[in-house]
Amino acid sequence: MSLPFLLEIGTEEIPDWMIPNALESLRLLFEKLAIPYESVAMDATPRRLVLRAEGLPEKQADSEERVMGPAKSAPVQAVAGFARKQGVAAEALSVETTPKGEYYTFLKKVSGRRTKDILAEALPGIILQIYFPKTMYWTGKGGPRFIRPIRWILALLGDEVVPFELAGVRSDALTSGHRRLGAREVVVTTADYTRRLRDHYVILAAEERRNKIRGELAGMRVKSDPALLETLVYITEYPTAIQGSFDPQFLTLPEEVLITVMRHHQKYFSVEDADGKLAPSFVAVMNIDSDPEGFVRSGNERVLRARFNDARFFWETDQKKTLADRKADLGHVTFQAKLGSYLLKTERTMSLVRDLGGDAHAVRAAELLKCDLTTELVKEFTELQGVVGGLYARAQGEPAEVWQAIYDQYKPESMEDAIPRNRTALLVALADKLDTLRGCFGVGLIPTGSRDPFALRRAAQGVVRIIVEGKLEVALQDVIGSDAALASFFEDRIKFYFKDVRGFKYDEVNAAMAAGWSNLVDLEARLERVQMLRLTPDFEPLAASFKRIRNILEQAKFEGAGAIDAGLLEEGPEQELYREYRGIAGQPIESVIAKLRPKVDLFFDKVLVNAPDARVRQNRLTLLKTLLAEFSTVADFSEIVTTS
């Protein structure tokens, strides 16, 4: 008989961004129980994590366990005692031959445990093992830790409660409805669970909440914001969209400021007018079913008006002091304890911009780059770092190249984000990220596991994208210097970018990087060449030959780099390969691969590289090494995985 299983962990509101990973952690922990099941589904709202599984057995399968007893030569009393312990007569025992000799054994039948008992024993530990970036005590220090206090636990296997207790909370067949609209205690079964929640204003499925919000936003001209939508999905149990408005006079503030206040501080969608410009409207998503009297809408409008007034006050106050006059204030703002102030970082970034070939505009942008950290607007709205600096620089008459570079300094912030908009902005953003990476690695602040407090992985990925997609001719390894840990870190980021983001095959990336990766623009071009070469019929056989050459040279421990002695070459395939090499030296491999491949194949078929004559052997190894070096400037083709 197969049974459904339902587990709901009821809590105080869980931070929205932690919920998806917590569900995945719970699913993996459940699967480790090794209880057979047909399917498993995960759901969550801010106040509950839910696991539902179908097809669990009522009890685990019976099994047999072979119990080893005394040796066959043991006294009769010992054998009889072993038999009594197993609950059988001595005649029921078997004798088994082992590497250590003959022993009495008994094949013991073990009844399978009830699934309910296994779950009751395991679930408290599973719940407390769910991964969260941080957890809290709520029953006192030394008690259990969880992301938020656990208020109820619903655990049903079929029609029966799976009995256990965790931190004073006993499992039951009770859930809880919407905090404001539903009942505090709701009796459910595995069959009516979703419907009973809906009766009490809880939409369990995230996708259903997502679609409800999307449907209500339709026709409202809201600016697309997938990340905000996901946040709203996981902070509501019964989402309902309402539209509000604000005084059009606030539109004199930059759109970036208004949108940031609405998005980051109030979790509102901003609205566009028919021309695509910001409209004096917003859309909020409530966690209730309706607002018939308009109290929620007017409350949101009142709060937003206060926030906009704050933003306008900060904007006007900040204008009384230029960014340039704020530079000295950076000496009082710490970048990192071991790396000093933002003023020191500014000086380093300016120097690096010059080294990268930046012009006067780039150096000026680097000088003003972090000055907005001292402004009141950024202190209040930290999400606007860089953007505020760019807006202030524009308002204060700085050239377009300068204010745009300041505005774009943190780009790209993700793989989906655009890179900075022009060469000046690219160089400044590159210098800023490189300075952070060099400084942090220099004082031992290297990311480990999930810990990356200075977002160095994102910074390195930004460096790679800026150089490649911005077509900057930068010798990255020269800029990194002698820091081996930082070089290795960049190698990993470069491989990730070209393999996982750009879609090149892993062996193509390994082959091209083996020929050098300091110039990422050149690396990209060589990867594209390797990718095209791979489509030709001669590529894989030639790559297999290069692998064979590499193995021969490694086995021979051959390090020689002298000239080929043509007089020692044997007439036939060896001289033919040499003449072919002489004829194609310096030409692109794309144009010679078809002619080269048969000569290499014939050489290996007919010529003994490991010749008895030491001089001939040395000369043949030199020929192979010279041939390998000729084409390894594009890629180390021996890294290519071939089918042959």
PDB file of N, CA and C in Angstrom, residues 407-499:
ATOM      1  N   TYR A 407      29.054  56.782 -13.664  1.00  0.00           N
ATOM      2  CA  TYR A 407      27.726  56.160 -13.620  1.00  0.00           C
ATOM      3  C   TYR A 407      27.822  54.649 -13.841  1.00  0.00           C
ATOM      4  N   ASP A 408      28.705  54.230 -14.754  1.00  0.00           N
ATOM      5  CA  ASP A 408      28.798  52.815 -15.155  1.00  0.00           C
ATOM      6  C   ASP A 408      29.834  52.013 -14.375  1.00  0.00           C
ATOM      7  N   GLN A 409      30.430  52.581 -13.345  1.00  0.00           N
ATOM      8  CA  GLN A 409      31.619  51.974 -12.719  1.00  0.00           C
ATOM      9  C   GLN A 409      31.391  50.568 -12.193  1.00  0.00           C
ATOM     10  N   TYR A 410      30.166  50.229 -11.765  1.00  0.00           N
ATOM     11  CA  TYR A 410      29.926  48.910 -11.186  1.00  0.00           C
ATOM     12  C   TYR A 410      29.461  47.887 -12.217  1.00  0.00           C
ATOM     13  N   LYS A 411      29.310  48.311 -13.443  1.00  0.00           N
ATOM     14  CA  LYS A 411      28.886  47.387 -14.499  1.00  0.00           C
ATOM     15  C   LYS A 411      30.048  46.498 -14.923  1.00  0.00           C
ATOM     16  N   PRO A 412      29.778  45.244 -15.350  1.00  0.00           N
ATOM     17  CA  PRO A 412      28.488  44.560 -15.269  1.00  0.00           C
ATOM     18  C   PRO A 412      28.305  43.952 -13.888  1.00  0.00           C
ATOM     19  N   GLU A 413      27.102  44.088 -13.342  1.00  0.00           N
ATOM     20  CA  GLU A 413      26.825  43.557 -12.005  1.00  0.00           C
ATOM     21  C   GLU A 413      26.356  42.111 -12.042  1.00  0.00           C
ATOM     22  N   SER A 414      26.098  41.603 -13.238  1.00  0.00           N
ATOM     23  CA  SER A 414      25.691  40.208 -13.404  1.00  0.00           C
ATOM     24  C   SER A 414      25.998  39.808 -14.837  1.00  0.00           C
ATOM     25  N   MET A 415      25.794  38.520 -15.146  1.00  0.00           N
ATOM     26  CA  MET A 415      26.019  38.056 -16.511  1.00  0.00           C
ATOM     27  C   MET A 415      25.007  38.653 -17.487  1.00  0.00           C
ATOM     28  N   GLU A 416      23.867  39.075 -16.973  1.00  0.00           N
ATOM     29  CA  GLU A 416      22.845  39.649 -17.846  1.00  0.00           C
ATOM     30  C   GLU A 416      23.026  41.152 -18.021  1.00  0.00           C
ATOM     31  N   ASP A 417      23.770  41.780 -17.127  1.00  0.00           N
ATOM     32  CA  ASP A 417      23.947  43.229 -17.159  1.00  0.00           C
ATOM     33  C   ASP A 417      24.875  43.638 -18.307  1.00  0.00           C
ATOM     34  N   ALA A 418      24.654  44.837 -18.847  1.00  0.00           N
ATOM     35  CA  ALA A 418      25.501  45.349 -19.924  1.00  0.00           C
ATOM     36  C   ALA A 418      26.851  45.792 -19.365  1.00  0.00           C
ATOM     37  N   ILE A 419      27.868  45.791 -20.223  1.00  0.00           N
ATOM     38  CA  ILE A 419      29.164  46.328 -19.841  1.00  0.00           C
ATOM     39  C   ILE A 419      29.116  47.847 -19.959  1.00  0.00           C
ATOM     40  N   PRO A 420      30.074  48.587 -19.389  1.00  0.00           N
ATOM     41  CA  PRO A 420      30.086  50.048 -19.523  1.00  0.00           C
ATOM     42  C   PRO A 420      30.001  50.493 -20.978  1.00  0.00           C
ATOM     43  N   ARG A 421      29.495  51.718 -21.186  1.00  0.00           N
ATOM     44  CA  ARG A 421      29.019  52.121 -22.508  1.00  0.00           C
ATOM     45  C   ARG A 421      30.082  52.590 -23.486  1.00  0.00           C
ATOM     46  N   ASN A 422      31.281  53.006 -23.049  1.00  0.00           N
ATOM     47  CA  ASN A 422      32.302  53.500 -23.979  1.00  0.00           C
ATOM     48  C   ASN A 422      33.691  53.154 -23.454  1.00  0.00           C
ATOM     49  N   ARG A 423      34.710  53.463 -24.241  1.00  0.00           N
ATOM     50  CA  ARG A 423      36.073  53.059 -23.888  1.00  0.00           C
ATOM     51  C   ARG A 423      36.517  53.661 -22.555  1.00  0.00           C
ATOM     52  N   THR A 424      36.220  54.934 -22.335  1.00  0.00           N
ATOM     53  CA  THR A 424      36.615  55.564 -21.076  1.00  0.00           C
ATOM     54  C   THR A 424      35.972  54.845 -19.898  1.00  0.00           C
ATOM     55  N   ALA A 425      34.680  54.589 -20.003  1.00  0.00           N
ATOM     56  CA  ALA A 425      33.968  53.893 -18.928  1.00  0.00           C
ATOM     57  C   ALA A 425      34.499  52.475 -18.737  1.00  0.00           C
ATOM     58  N   LEU A 426      34.830  51.806 -19.843  1.00  0.00           N
ATOM     59  CA  LEU A 426      35.380  50.451 -19.759  1.00  0.00           C
ATOM     60  C   LEU A 426      36.697  50.436 -18.991  1.00  0.00           C
ATOM     61  N   LEU A 427      37.594  51.366 -19.318  1.00  0.00           N
ATOM     62  CA  LEU A 427      38.908  51.396 -18.669  1.00  0.00           C
ATOM     63  C   LEU A 427      38.786  51.721 -17.187  1.00  0.00           C
ATOM     64  N   VAL A 428      37.898  52.645 -16.838  1.00  0.00           N
ATOM     65  CA  VAL A 428      37.750  53.036 -15.438  1.00  0.00           C
ATOM     66  C   VAL A 428      37.151  51.890 -14.622  1.00  0.00           C
ATOM     67  N   ALA A 429      36.099  51.255 -15.139  1.00  0.00           N
ATOM     68  CA  ALA A 429      35.500  50.121 -14.435  1.00  0.00           C
ATOM     69  C   ALA A 429      36.499  48.978 -14.300  1.00  0.00           C
ATOM     70  N   LEU A 430      37.289  48.768 -15.351  1.00  0.00           N
ATOM     71  CA  LEU A 430      38.302  47.712 -15.321  1.00  0.00           C
ATOM     72  C   LEU A 430      39.343  48.001 -14.249  1.00  0.00           C
ATOM     73  N   ALA A 431      39.834  49.238 -14.205  1.00  0.00           N
ATOM     74  CA  ALA A 431      40.857  49.598 -13.223  1.00  0.00           C
ATOM     75  C   ALA A 431      40.330  49.458 -11.798  1.00  0.00           C
ATOM     76  N   ASP A 432      39.096  49.889 -11.569  1.00  0.00           N
ATOM     77  CA  ASP A 432      38.506  49.803 -10.233  1.00  0.00           C
ATOM     78  C   ASP A 432      38.417  48.352  -9.773  1.00  0.00           C
ATOM     79  N   LYS A 433      37.954  47.462 -10.641  1.00  0.00           N
ATOM     80  CA  LYS A 433      37.816  46.047 -10.282  1.00  0.00           C
ATOM     81  C   LYS A 433      39.182  45.393 -10.089  1.00  0.00           C
ATOM     82  N   LEU A 434      40.121  45.720 -10.969  1.00  0.00           N
ATOM     83  CA  LEU A 434      41.457  45.135 -10.844  1.00  0.00           C
ATOM     84  C   LEU A 434      42.138  45.583  -9.549  1.00  0.00           C
ATOM     85  N   ASP A 435      41.960  46.842  -9.184  1.00  0.00           N
ATOM     86  CA  ASP A 435      42.564  47.317  -7.931  1.00  0.00           C
ATOM     87  C   ASP A 435      41.987  46.576  -6.738  1.00  0.00           C
ATOM     88  N   THR A 436      40.681  46.375  -6.745  1.00  0.00           N
ATOM     89  CA  THR A 436      40.052  45.629  -5.647  1.00  0.00           C
ATOM     90  C   THR A 436      40.598  44.204  -5.580  1.00  0.00           C
ATOM     91  N   LEU A 437      40.695  43.543  -6.712  1.00  0.00           N
ATOM     92  CA  LEU A 437      41.183  42.161  -6.752  1.00  0.00           C
ATOM     93  C   LEU A 437      42.640  42.079  -6.319  1.00  0.00           C
ATOM     94  N   ARG A 438      43.477  42.948  -6.861  1.00  0.00           N
ATOM     95  CA  ARG A 438      44.904  42.901  -6.503  1.00  0.00           C
ATOM     96  C   ARG A 438      45.097  43.201  -5.018  1.00  0.00           C
ATOM     97  N   GLY A 439      44.368  44.187  -4.520  1.00  0.00           N
ATOM     98  CA  GLY A 439      44.514  44.550  -3.118  1.00  0.00           C
ATOM     99  C   GLY A 439      44.051  43.448  -2.188  1.00  0.00           C
ATOM    100  N   CYS A 440      42.858  42.901  -2.430  1.00  0.00           N
ATOM    101  CA  CYS A 440      42.312  41.870  -1.539  1.00  0.00           C
ATOM    102  C   CYS A 440      43.157  40.601  -1.563  1.00  0.00           C
ATOM    103  N   PHE A 441      43.567  40.165  -2.746  1.00  0.00           N
ATOM    104  CA  PHE A 441      44.422  38.980  -2.812  1.00  0.00           C
ATOM    105  C   PHE A 441      45.772  39.261  -2.158  1.00  0.00           C
ATOM    106  N   GLY A 442      46.255  40.487  -2.287  1.00  0.00           N
ATOM    107  CA  GLY A 442      47.550  40.837  -1.708  1.00  0.00           C
ATOM    108  C   GLY A 442      47.580  40.757  -0.199  1.00  0.00           C
ATOM    109  N   VAL A 443      46.413  40.953   0.458  1.00  0.00           N
ATOM    110  CA  VAL A 443      46.368  40.871   1.921  1.00  0.00           C
ATOM    111  C   VAL A 443      45.672  39.595   2.390  1.00  0.00           C
ATOM    112  N   GLY A 444      45.501  38.635   1.476  1.00  0.00           N
ATOM    113  CA  GLY A 444      44.988  37.321   1.855  1.00  0.00           C
ATOM    114  C   GLY A 444      43.483  37.205   1.924  1.00  0.00           C
ATOM    115  N   LEU A 445      42.750  38.181   1.401  1.00  0.00           N
ATOM    116  CA  LEU A 445      41.280  38.106   1.409  1.00  0.00           C
ATOM    117  C   LEU A 445      40.804  37.375   0.166  1.00  0.00           C
ATOM    118  N   ILE A 446      40.999  36.068   0.158  1.00  0.00           N
ATOM    119  CA  ILE A 446      40.699  35.231  -1.003  1.00  0.00           C
ATOM    120  C   ILE A 446      39.389  34.491  -0.758  1.00  0.00           C
ATOM    121  N   PRO A 447      38.451  34.501  -1.716  1.00  0.00           N
ATOM    122  CA  PRO A 447      37.174  33.798  -1.524  1.00  0.00           C
ATOM    123  C   PRO A 447      37.386  32.316  -1.233  1.00  0.00           C
ATOM    124  N   THR A 448      36.615  31.813  -0.280  1.00  0.00           N
ATOM    125  CA  THR A 448      36.663  30.380   0.043  1.00  0.00           C
ATOM    126  C   THR A 448      35.234  29.873   0.143  1.00  0.00           C
ATOM    127  N   GLY A 449      34.925  28.797  -0.581  1.00  0.00           N
ATOM    128  CA  GLY A 449      33.582  28.240  -0.527  1.00  0.00           C
ATOM    129  C   GLY A 449      32.551  29.281  -0.913  1.00  0.00           C
ATOM    130  N   SER A 450      31.548  29.452  -0.051  1.00  0.00           N
ATOM    131  CA  SER A 450      30.491  30.427  -0.330  1.00  0.00           C
ATOM    132  C   SER A 450      30.834  31.812   0.206  1.00  0.00           C
ATOM    133  N   ARG A 451      31.950  31.946   0.904  1.00  0.00           N
ATOM    134  CA  ARG A 451      32.325  33.239   1.478  1.00  0.00           C
ATOM    135  C   ARG A 451      33.059  34.089   0.441  1.00  0.00           C
ATOM    136  N   ASP A 452      32.491  35.248   0.173  1.00  0.00           N
ATOM    137  CA  ASP A 452      33.102  36.181  -0.772  1.00  0.00           C
ATOM    138  C   ASP A 452      32.607  37.585  -0.437  1.00  0.00           C
ATOM    139  N   PRO A 453      32.990  38.101   0.757  1.00  0.00           N
ATOM    140  CA  PRO A 453      32.405  39.360   1.238  1.00  0.00           C
ATOM    141  C   PRO A 453      32.688  40.564   0.347  1.00  0.00           C
ATOM    142  N   PHE A 454      33.762  40.545  -0.424  1.00  0.00           N
ATOM    143  CA  PHE A 454      34.069  41.667  -1.304  1.00  0.00           C
ATOM    144  C   PHE A 454      33.629  41.403  -2.745  1.00  0.00           C
ATOM    145  N   ALA A 455      32.820  40.360  -2.951  1.00  0.00           N
ATOM    146  CA  ALA A 455      32.288  40.022  -4.277  1.00  0.00           C
ATOM    147  C   ALA A 455      33.404  39.952  -5.312  1.00  0.00           C
ATOM    148  N   LEU A 456      34.472  39.254  -4.971  1.00  0.00           N
ATOM    149  CA  LEU A 456      35.638  39.185  -5.868  1.00  0.00           C
ATOM    150  C   LEU A 456      35.362  38.310  -7.088  1.00  0.00           C
ATOM    151  N   ARG A 457      34.531  37.293  -6.943  1.00  0.00           N
ATOM    152  CA  ARG A 457      34.190  36.481  -8.119  1.00  0.00           C
ATOM    153  C   ARG A 457      33.457  37.334  -9.151  1.00  0.00           C
ATOM    154  N   ARG A 458      32.515  38.145  -8.668  1.00  0.00           N
ATOM    155  CA  ARG A 458      31.781  39.015  -9.583  1.00  0.00           C
ATOM    156  C   ARG A 458      32.711  40.046 -10.218  1.00  0.00           C
ATOM    157  N   ALA A 459      33.653  40.572  -9.418  1.00  0.00           N
ATOM    158  CA  ALA A 459      34.600  41.547  -9.956  1.00  0.00           C
ATOM    159  C   ALA A 459      35.472  40.926 -11.040  1.00  0.00           C
ATOM    160  N   ALA A 460      35.982  39.713 -10.800  1.00  0.00           N
ATOM    161  CA  ALA A 460      36.824  39.047 -11.791  1.00  0.00           C
ATOM    162  C   ALA A 460      36.037  38.716 -13.046  1.00  0.00           C
ATOM    163  N   GLN A 461      34.782  38.281 -12.862  1.00  0.00           N
ATOM    164  CA  GLN A 461      33.959  37.996 -14.035  1.00  0.00           C
ATOM    165  C   GLN A 461      33.692  39.271 -14.815  1.00  0.00           C
ATOM    166  N   GLY A 462      33.540  40.387 -14.103  1.00  0.00           N
ATOM    167  CA  GLY A 462      33.373  41.670 -14.766  1.00  0.00           C
ATOM    168  C   GLY A 462      34.600  42.066 -15.558  1.00  0.00           C
ATOM    169  N   VAL A 463      35.778  41.815 -14.999  1.00  0.00           N
ATOM    170  CA  VAL A 463      37.026  42.100 -15.711  1.00  0.00           C
ATOM    171  C   VAL A 463      37.081  41.324 -17.024  1.00  0.00           C
ATOM    172  N   VAL A 464      36.758  40.050 -16.951  1.00  0.00           N
ATOM    173  CA  VAL A 464      36.798  39.203 -18.155  1.00  0.00           C
ATOM    174  C   VAL A 464      35.825  39.729 -19.208  1.00  0.00           C
ATOM    175  N   ARG A 465      34.601  40.021 -18.804  1.00  0.00           N
ATOM    176  CA  ARG A 465      33.603  40.496 -19.772  1.00  0.00           C
ATOM    177  C   ARG A 465      33.992  41.852 -20.358  1.00  0.00           C
ATOM    178  N   ILE A 466      34.489  42.747 -19.517  1.00  0.00           N
ATOM    179  CA  ILE A 466      34.871  44.080 -19.998  1.00  0.00           C
ATOM    180  C   ILE A 466      35.972  43.976 -21.055  1.00  0.00           C
ATOM    181  N   ILE A 467      36.976  43.148 -20.793  1.00  0.00           N
ATOM    182  CA  ILE A 467      38.088  43.027 -21.736  1.00  0.00           C
ATOM    183  C   ILE A 467      37.639  42.358 -23.027  1.00  0.00           C
ATOM    184  N   VAL A 468      36.915  41.247 -22.902  1.00  0.00           N
ATOM    185  CA  VAL A 468      36.528  40.487 -24.100  1.00  0.00           C
ATOM    186  C   VAL A 468      35.482  41.247 -24.910  1.00  0.00           C
ATOM    187  N   GLU A 469      34.386  41.622 -24.258  1.00  0.00           N
ATOM    188  CA  GLU A 469      33.276  42.234 -24.986  1.00  0.00           C
ATOM    189  C   GLU A 469      33.557  43.690 -25.331  1.00  0.00           C
ATOM    190  N   GLY A 470      34.466  44.325 -24.577  1.00  0.00           N
ATOM    191  CA  GLY A 470      34.867  45.692 -24.903  1.00  0.00           C
ATOM    192  C   GLY A 470      36.038  45.759 -25.857  1.00  0.00           C
ATOM    193  N   LYS A 471      36.585  44.574 -26.234  1.00  0.00           N
ATOM    194  CA  LYS A 471      37.704  44.479 -27.189  1.00  0.00           C
ATOM    195  C   LYS A 471      38.903  45.322 -26.732  1.00  0.00           C
ATOM    196  N   LEU A 472      39.264  45.191 -25.449  1.00  0.00           N
ATOM    197  CA  LEU A 472      40.407  45.923 -24.913  1.00  0.00           C
ATOM    198  C   LEU A 472      41.670  45.074 -25.024  1.00  0.00           C
ATOM    199  N   GLU A 473      42.700  45.627 -25.624  1.00  0.00           N
ATOM    200  CA  GLU A 473      43.979  44.917 -25.753  1.00  0.00           C
ATOM    201  C   GLU A 473      44.774  45.112 -24.462  1.00  0.00           C
ATOM    202  N   VAL A 474      44.479  44.277 -23.482  1.00  0.00           N
ATOM    203  CA  VAL A 474      45.109  44.370 -22.168  1.00  0.00           C
ATOM    204  C   VAL A 474      45.868  43.083 -21.890  1.00  0.00           C
ATOM    205  N   ALA A 475      47.125  43.228 -21.482  1.00  0.00           N
ATOM    206  CA  ALA A 475      47.913  42.056 -21.095  1.00  0.00           C
ATOM    207  C   ALA A 475      47.559  41.722 -19.644  1.00  0.00           C
ATOM    208  N   LEU A 476      46.549  40.898 -19.472  1.00  0.00           N
ATOM    209  CA  LEU A 476      45.990  40.662 -18.144  1.00  0.00           C
ATOM    210  C   LEU A 476      47.019  40.091 -17.177  1.00  0.00           C
ATOM    211  N   GLN A 477      47.832  39.156 -17.625  1.00  0.00           N
ATOM    212  CA  GLN A 477      48.821  38.554 -16.727  1.00  0.00           C
ATOM    213  C   GLN A 477      49.857  39.574 -16.269  1.00  0.00           C
ATOM    214  N   ASP A 478      50.181  40.556 -17.110  1.00  0.00           N
ATOM    215  CA  ASP A 478      51.098  41.615 -16.680  1.00  0.00           C
ATOM    216  C   ASP A 478      50.448  42.480 -15.615  1.00  0.00           C
ATOM    217  N   VAL A 479      49.147  42.752 -15.768  1.00  0.00           N
ATOM    218  CA  VAL A 479      48.437  43.580 -14.795  1.00  0.00           C
ATOM    219  C   VAL A 479      48.299  42.847 -13.463  1.00  0.00           C
ATOM    220  N   ILE A 480      48.080  41.536 -13.524  1.00  0.00           N
ATOM    221  CA  ILE A 480      47.964  40.733 -12.302  1.00  0.00           C
ATOM    222  C   ILE A 480      49.280  40.707 -11.548  1.00  0.00           C
ATOM    223  N   GLY A 481      50.379  40.627 -12.289  1.00  0.00           N
ATOM    224  CA  GLY A 481      51.686  40.555 -11.654  1.00  0.00           C
ATOM    225  C   GLY A 481      52.044  39.139 -11.258  1.00  0.00           C
ATOM    226  N   SER A 482      52.774  39.010 -10.168  1.00  0.00           N
ATOM    227  CA  SER A 482      53.328  37.711  -9.771  1.00  0.00           C
ATOM    228  C   SER A 482      52.456  36.957  -8.773  1.00  0.00           C
ATOM    229  N   ASP A 483      51.245  37.413  -8.546  1.00  0.00           N
ATOM    230  CA  ASP A 483      50.350  36.754  -7.578  1.00  0.00           C
ATOM    231  C   ASP A 483      49.779  35.479  -8.195  1.00  0.00           C
ATOM    232  N   ALA A 484      50.339  34.332  -7.820  1.00  0.00           N
ATOM    233  CA  ALA A 484      49.925  33.053  -8.409  1.00  0.00           C
ATOM    234  C   ALA A 484      48.478  32.714  -8.064  1.00  0.00           C
ATOM    235  N   ALA A 485      48.055  33.050  -6.834  1.00  0.00           N
ATOM    236  CA  ALA A 485      46.682  32.751  -6.423  1.00  0.00           C
ATOM    237  C   ALA A 485      45.685  33.555  -7.256  1.00  0.00           C
ATOM    238  N   LEU A 486      46.000  34.805  -7.527  1.00  0.00           N
ATOM    239  CA  LEU A 486      45.106  35.639  -8.331  1.00  0.00           C
ATOM    240  C   LEU A 486      45.083  35.154  -9.774  1.00  0.00           C
ATOM    241  N   ALA A 487      46.240  34.733 -10.293  1.00  0.00           N
ATOM    242  CA  ALA A 487      46.296  34.201 -11.660  1.00  0.00           C
ATOM    243  C   ALA A 487      45.426  32.950 -11.782  1.00  0.00           C
ATOM    244  N   SER A 488      45.523  32.062 -10.803  1.00  0.00           N
ATOM    245  CA  SER A 488      44.708  30.841 -10.817  1.00  0.00           C
ATOM    246  C   SER A 488      43.224  31.179 -10.719  1.00  0.00           C
ATOM    247  N   PHE A 489      42.899  32.169  -9.897  1.00  0.00           N
ATOM    248  CA  PHE A 489      41.517  32.634  -9.740  1.00  0.00           C
ATOM    249  C   PHE A 489      40.973  33.124 -11.076  1.00  0.00           C
ATOM    250  N   PHE A 490      41.791  33.902 -11.798  1.00  0.00           N
ATOM    251  CA  PHE A 490      41.357  34.401 -13.099  1.00  0.00           C
ATOM    252  C   PHE A 490      41.229  33.272 -14.117  1.00  0.00           C
ATOM    253  N   GLU A 491      42.125  32.312 -14.070  1.00  0.00           N
ATOM    254  CA  GLU A 491      42.004  31.175 -14.982  1.00  0.00           C
ATOM    255  C   GLU A 491      40.640  30.500 -14.844  1.00  0.00           C
ATOM    256  N   ASP A 492      40.204  30.305 -13.602  1.00  0.00           N
ATOM    257  CA  ASP A 492      38.896  29.682 -13.368  1.00  0.00           C
ATOM    258  C   ASP A 492      37.766  30.542 -13.921  1.00  0.00           C
ATOM    259  N   ARG A 493      37.844  31.854 -13.715  1.00  0.00           N
ATOM    260  CA  ARG A 493      36.797  32.764 -14.196  1.00  0.00           C
ATOM    261  C   ARG A 493      36.766  32.798 -15.721  1.00  0.00           C
ATOM    262  N   ILE A 494      37.954  32.774 -16.338  1.00  0.00           N
ATOM    263  CA  ILE A 494      38.033  32.800 -17.803  1.00  0.00           C
ATOM    264  C   ILE A 494      37.432  31.522 -18.384  1.00  0.00           C
ATOM    265  N   LYS A 495      37.771  30.384 -17.779  1.00  0.00           N
ATOM    266  CA  LYS A 495      37.206  29.113 -18.245  1.00  0.00           C
ATOM    267  C   LYS A 495      35.694  29.114 -18.100  1.00  0.00           C
ATOM    268  N   PHE A 496      35.205  29.600 -16.968  1.00  0.00           N
ATOM    269  CA  PHE A 496      33.757  29.659 -16.756  1.00  0.00           C
ATOM    270  C   PHE A 496      33.097  30.532 -17.814  1.00  0.00           C
ATOM    271  N   TYR A 497      33.672  31.677 -18.092  1.00  0.00           N
ATOM    272  CA  TYR A 497      33.064  32.602 -19.056  1.00  0.00           C
ATOM    273  C   TYR A 497      32.972  31.972 -20.437  1.00  0.00           C
ATOM    274  N   PHE A 498      34.085  31.442 -20.942  1.00  0.00           N
ATOM    275  CA  PHE A 498      34.075  30.927 -22.304  1.00  0.00           C
ATOM    276  C   PHE A 498      33.305  29.606 -22.421  1.00  0.00           C
ATOM    277  N   LYS A 499      33.297  28.811 -21.348  1.00  0.00           N
ATOM    278  CA  LYS A 499      32.608  27.515 -21.421  1.00  0.00           C
ATOM    279  C   LYS A 499      31.119  27.666 -21.097  1.00  0.00           C
TER     280      LYS A 499
END
